[in-house]
One Martini backbone bead per residue (centre of mass of N, CA, C, O) as a GRO file, in nm:
protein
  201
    1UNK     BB    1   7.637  -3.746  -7.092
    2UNK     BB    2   7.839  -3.716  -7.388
    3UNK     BB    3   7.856  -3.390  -7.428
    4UNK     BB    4   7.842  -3.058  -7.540
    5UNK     BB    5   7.616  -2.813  -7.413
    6UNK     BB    6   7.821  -2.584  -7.438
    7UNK     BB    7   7.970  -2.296  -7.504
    8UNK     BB    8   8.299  -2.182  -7.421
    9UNK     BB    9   8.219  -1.851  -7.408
   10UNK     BB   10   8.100  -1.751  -7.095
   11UNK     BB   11   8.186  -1.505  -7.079
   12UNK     BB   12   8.064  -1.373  -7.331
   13UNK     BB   13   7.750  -1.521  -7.297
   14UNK     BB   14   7.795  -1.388  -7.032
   15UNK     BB   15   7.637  -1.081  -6.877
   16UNK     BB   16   7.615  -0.806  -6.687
   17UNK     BB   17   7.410  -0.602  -6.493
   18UNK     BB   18   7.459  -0.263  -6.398
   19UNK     BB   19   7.201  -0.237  -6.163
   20UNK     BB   20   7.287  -0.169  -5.868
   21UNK     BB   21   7.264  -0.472  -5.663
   22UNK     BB   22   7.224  -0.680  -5.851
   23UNK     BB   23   7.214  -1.004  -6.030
   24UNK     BB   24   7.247  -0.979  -6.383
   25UNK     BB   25   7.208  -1.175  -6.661
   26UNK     BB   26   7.299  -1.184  -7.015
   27UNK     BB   27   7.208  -1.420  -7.258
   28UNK     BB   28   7.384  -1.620  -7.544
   29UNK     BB   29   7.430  -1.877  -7.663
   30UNK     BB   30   7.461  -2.082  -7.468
   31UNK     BB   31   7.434  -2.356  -7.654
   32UNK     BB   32   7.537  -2.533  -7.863
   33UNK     BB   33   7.428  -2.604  -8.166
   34UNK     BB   34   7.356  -2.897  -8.143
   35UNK     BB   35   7.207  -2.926  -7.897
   36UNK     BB   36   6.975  -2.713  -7.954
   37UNK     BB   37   6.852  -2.840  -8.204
   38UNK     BB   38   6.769  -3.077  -8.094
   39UNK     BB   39   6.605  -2.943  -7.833
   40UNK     BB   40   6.408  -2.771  -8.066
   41UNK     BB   41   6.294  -3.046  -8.187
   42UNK     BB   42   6.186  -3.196  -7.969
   43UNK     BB   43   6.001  -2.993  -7.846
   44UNK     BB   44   5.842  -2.887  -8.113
   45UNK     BB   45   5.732  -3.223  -8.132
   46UNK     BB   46   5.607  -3.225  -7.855
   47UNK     BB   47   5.371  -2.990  -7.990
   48UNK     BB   48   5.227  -3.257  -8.163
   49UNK     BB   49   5.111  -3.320  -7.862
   50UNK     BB   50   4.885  -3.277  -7.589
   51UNK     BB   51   4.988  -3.491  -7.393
   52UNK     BB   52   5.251  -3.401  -7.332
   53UNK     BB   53   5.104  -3.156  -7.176
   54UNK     BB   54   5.089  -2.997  -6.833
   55UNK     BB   55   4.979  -2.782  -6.592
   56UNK     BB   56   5.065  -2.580  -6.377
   57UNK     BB   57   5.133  -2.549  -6.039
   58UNK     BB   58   4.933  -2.264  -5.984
   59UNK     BB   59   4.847  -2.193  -6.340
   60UNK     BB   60   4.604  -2.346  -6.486
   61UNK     BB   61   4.465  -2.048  -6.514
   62UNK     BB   62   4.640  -2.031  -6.816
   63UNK     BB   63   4.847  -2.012  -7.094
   64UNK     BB   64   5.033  -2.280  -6.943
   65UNK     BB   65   5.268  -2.526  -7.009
   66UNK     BB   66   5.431  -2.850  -6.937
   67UNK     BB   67   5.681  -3.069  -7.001
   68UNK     BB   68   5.649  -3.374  -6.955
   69UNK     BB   69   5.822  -3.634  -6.826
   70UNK     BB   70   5.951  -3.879  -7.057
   71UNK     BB   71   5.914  -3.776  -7.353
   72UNK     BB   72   6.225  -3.676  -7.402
   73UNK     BB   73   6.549  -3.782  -7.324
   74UNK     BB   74   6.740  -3.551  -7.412
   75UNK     BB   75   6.594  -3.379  -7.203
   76UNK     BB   76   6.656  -3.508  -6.993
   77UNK     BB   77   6.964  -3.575  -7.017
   78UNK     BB   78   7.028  -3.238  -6.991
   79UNK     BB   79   6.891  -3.244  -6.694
   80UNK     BB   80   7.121  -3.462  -6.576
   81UNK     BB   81   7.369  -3.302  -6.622
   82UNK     BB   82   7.390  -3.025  -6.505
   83UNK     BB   83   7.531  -3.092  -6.197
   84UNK     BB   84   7.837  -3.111  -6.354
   85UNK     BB   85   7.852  -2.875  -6.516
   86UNK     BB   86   8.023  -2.560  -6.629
   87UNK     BB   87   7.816  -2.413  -6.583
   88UNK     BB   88   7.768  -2.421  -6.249
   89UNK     BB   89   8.058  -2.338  -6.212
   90UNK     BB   90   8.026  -2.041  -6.333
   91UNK     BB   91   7.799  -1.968  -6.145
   92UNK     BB   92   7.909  -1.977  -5.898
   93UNK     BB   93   8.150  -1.763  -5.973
   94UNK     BB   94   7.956  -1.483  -6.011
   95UNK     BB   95   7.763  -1.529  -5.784
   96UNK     BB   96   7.881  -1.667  -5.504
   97UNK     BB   97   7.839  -1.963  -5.475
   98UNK     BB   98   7.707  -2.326  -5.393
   99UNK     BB   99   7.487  -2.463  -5.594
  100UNK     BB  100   7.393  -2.809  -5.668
  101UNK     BB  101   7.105  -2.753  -5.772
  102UNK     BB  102   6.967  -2.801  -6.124
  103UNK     BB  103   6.740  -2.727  -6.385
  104UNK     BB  104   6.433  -2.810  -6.593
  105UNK     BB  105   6.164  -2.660  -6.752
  106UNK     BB  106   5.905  -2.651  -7.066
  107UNK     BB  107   5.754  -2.390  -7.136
  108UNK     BB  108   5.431  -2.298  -7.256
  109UNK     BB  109   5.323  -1.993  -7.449
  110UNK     BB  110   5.012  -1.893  -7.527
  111UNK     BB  111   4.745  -1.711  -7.589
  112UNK     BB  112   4.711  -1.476  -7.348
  113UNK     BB  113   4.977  -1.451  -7.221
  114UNK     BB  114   5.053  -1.333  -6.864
  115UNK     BB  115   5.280  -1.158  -6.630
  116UNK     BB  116   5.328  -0.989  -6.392
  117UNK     BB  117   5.460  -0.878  -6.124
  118UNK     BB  118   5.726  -1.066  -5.980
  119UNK     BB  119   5.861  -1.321  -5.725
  120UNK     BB  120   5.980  -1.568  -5.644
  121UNK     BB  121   5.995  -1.797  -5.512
  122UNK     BB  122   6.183  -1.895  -5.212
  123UNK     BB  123   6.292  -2.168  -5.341
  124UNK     BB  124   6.423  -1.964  -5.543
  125UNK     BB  125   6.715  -1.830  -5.586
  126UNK     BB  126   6.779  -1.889  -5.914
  127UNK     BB  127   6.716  -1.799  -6.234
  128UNK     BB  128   6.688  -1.937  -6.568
  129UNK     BB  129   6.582  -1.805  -6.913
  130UNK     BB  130   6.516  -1.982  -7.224
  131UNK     BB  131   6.468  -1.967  -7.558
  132UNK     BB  132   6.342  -2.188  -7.840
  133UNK     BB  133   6.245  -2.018  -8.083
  134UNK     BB  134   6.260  -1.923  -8.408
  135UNK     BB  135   6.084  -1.608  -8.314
  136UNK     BB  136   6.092  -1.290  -8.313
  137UNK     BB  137   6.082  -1.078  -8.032
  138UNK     BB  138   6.103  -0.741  -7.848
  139UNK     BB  139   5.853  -0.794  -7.616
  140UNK     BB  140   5.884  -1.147  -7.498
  141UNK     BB  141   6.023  -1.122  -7.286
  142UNK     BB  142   6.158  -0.998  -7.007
  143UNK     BB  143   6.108  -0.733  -6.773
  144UNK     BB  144   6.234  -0.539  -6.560
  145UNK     BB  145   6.173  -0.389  -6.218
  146UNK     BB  146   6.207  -0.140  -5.931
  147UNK     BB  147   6.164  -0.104  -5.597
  148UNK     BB  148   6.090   0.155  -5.446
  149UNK     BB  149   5.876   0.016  -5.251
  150UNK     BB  150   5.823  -0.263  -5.097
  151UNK     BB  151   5.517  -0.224  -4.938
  152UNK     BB  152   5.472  -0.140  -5.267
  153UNK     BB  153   5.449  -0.327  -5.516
  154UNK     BB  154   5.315  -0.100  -5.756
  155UNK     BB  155   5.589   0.070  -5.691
  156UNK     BB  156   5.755   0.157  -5.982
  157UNK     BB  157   5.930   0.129  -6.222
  158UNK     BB  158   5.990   0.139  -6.478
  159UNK     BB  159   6.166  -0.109  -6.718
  160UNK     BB  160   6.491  -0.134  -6.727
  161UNK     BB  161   6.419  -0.431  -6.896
  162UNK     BB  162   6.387  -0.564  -7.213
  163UNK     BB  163   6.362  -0.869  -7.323
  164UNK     BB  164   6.433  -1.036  -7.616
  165UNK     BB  165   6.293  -1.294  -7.826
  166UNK     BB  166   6.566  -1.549  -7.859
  167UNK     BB  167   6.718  -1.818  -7.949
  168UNK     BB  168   6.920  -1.900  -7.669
  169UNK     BB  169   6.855  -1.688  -7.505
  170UNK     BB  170   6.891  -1.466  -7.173
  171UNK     BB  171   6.845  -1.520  -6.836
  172UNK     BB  172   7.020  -1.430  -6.522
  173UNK     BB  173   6.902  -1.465  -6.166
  174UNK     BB  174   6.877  -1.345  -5.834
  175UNK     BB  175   6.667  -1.336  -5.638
  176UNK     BB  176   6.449  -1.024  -5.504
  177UNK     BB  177   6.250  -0.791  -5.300
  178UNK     BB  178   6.351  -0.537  -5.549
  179UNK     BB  179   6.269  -0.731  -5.780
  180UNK     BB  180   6.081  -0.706  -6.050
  181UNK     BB  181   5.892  -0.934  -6.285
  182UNK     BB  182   5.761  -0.991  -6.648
  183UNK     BB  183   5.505  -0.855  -6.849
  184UNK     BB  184   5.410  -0.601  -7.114
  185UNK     BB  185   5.287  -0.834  -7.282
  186UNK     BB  186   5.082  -1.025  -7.462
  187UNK     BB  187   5.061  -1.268  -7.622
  188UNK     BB  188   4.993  -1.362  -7.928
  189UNK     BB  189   4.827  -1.466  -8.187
  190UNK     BB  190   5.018  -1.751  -8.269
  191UNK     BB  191   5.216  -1.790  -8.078
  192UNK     BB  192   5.501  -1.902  -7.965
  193UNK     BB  193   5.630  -1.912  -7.586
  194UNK     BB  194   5.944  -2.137  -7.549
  195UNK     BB  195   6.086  -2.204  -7.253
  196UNK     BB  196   6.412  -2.272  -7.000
  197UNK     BB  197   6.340  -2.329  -6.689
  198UNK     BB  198   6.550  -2.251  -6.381
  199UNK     BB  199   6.666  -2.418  -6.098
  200UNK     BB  200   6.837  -2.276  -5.849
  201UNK     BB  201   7.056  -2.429  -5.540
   0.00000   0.00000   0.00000
């Protein structure tokens, strides 16, 4: 695929959060301009056809679809083009890793979707991940909390940092047993909530 998927100044649209000793990093403007309006139409357009998404796997009973394989070629394409991008080279190098697997679904989290504080499955050593409507929310992004006492997993930190929900940004995260994620409020009626869960390994 022939195109330039992200913005040049990786380095300026993502940023470290210095908090203890996570790896965490706020990203904005990810995709270049163009990349991005094309994957938000797509995306958009596929979300007039319920036929195109379907339930997650292990997350049946929430309102959350995941956007089917084949639906749209774009998105396949933006999705198959990632293990060569510049993006997973820039990735390997602030995270210290090296990485070869990159990937990513599109989730839809409609009315009263909500998720709890978690940490991901253990097959997910980072994810990111990227929201894709233009409509803003101040509270509906990730959240991020430290857990005091690991044996203790409700035992924790109010949120040290609660991502707004805004197009094209999101986070950049290393899976970790010391830090969960989750949701301070549910999606609200009539909102549509969503965004490119990335997979990385």
């Amino acid at each position: 695929m022939d195109i330039n998927l992200f913005n040049d100044n990786l380095e300026e649209n993502i940023v470290k959060i210095n908090y203890k000793d996570i790896k965490l990093f706020l990203i904005k403007n990810l995709f270049d301009d163009n990349t991005f309006n094309k994957l938000q139409l797509e995306i958009l357009t596929a979300m007039n056809n319920p036929e195109n998404w379907e339930k997650v796997t292990g997350q049946e009973s929430i309102p959350r679809k995941v956007l089917k394989l084949g639906v749209s070629e774009f998105v396949d394409d933006v999705r198959n083009s990632l293990k060569h991008s510049k993006l997973l080279s820039y990735i390997n190098k602030i995270m210290d890793e090296n990485y070869t697997s990159f990937s990513f679904r599109v989730w839809w989290d409609t009315t009263d979707y909500f998720i709890s504080w978690h940490s991901d499955n253990d097959k997910i050593d980072t994810s990111m991940q990227i929201y894709v409507t233009d409509v803003i929310h101040n509270h509906l992004g990730t959240s991020f909390a430290y857990v005091k006492d690991i044996g203790k997993i409700n035992e924790m930190n109010k949120p040290f940092l609660t991502l707004p929900y805004i197009q094209n940004s999101g986070y950049l995260f290393k899976n970790t047993k010391t830090i969960r994620h989750g949701m301070t409020m549910s999606v609200p009626n009539g909102f549509d909530r969503v965004s490119l869960y990335f997979y990385i390994n």
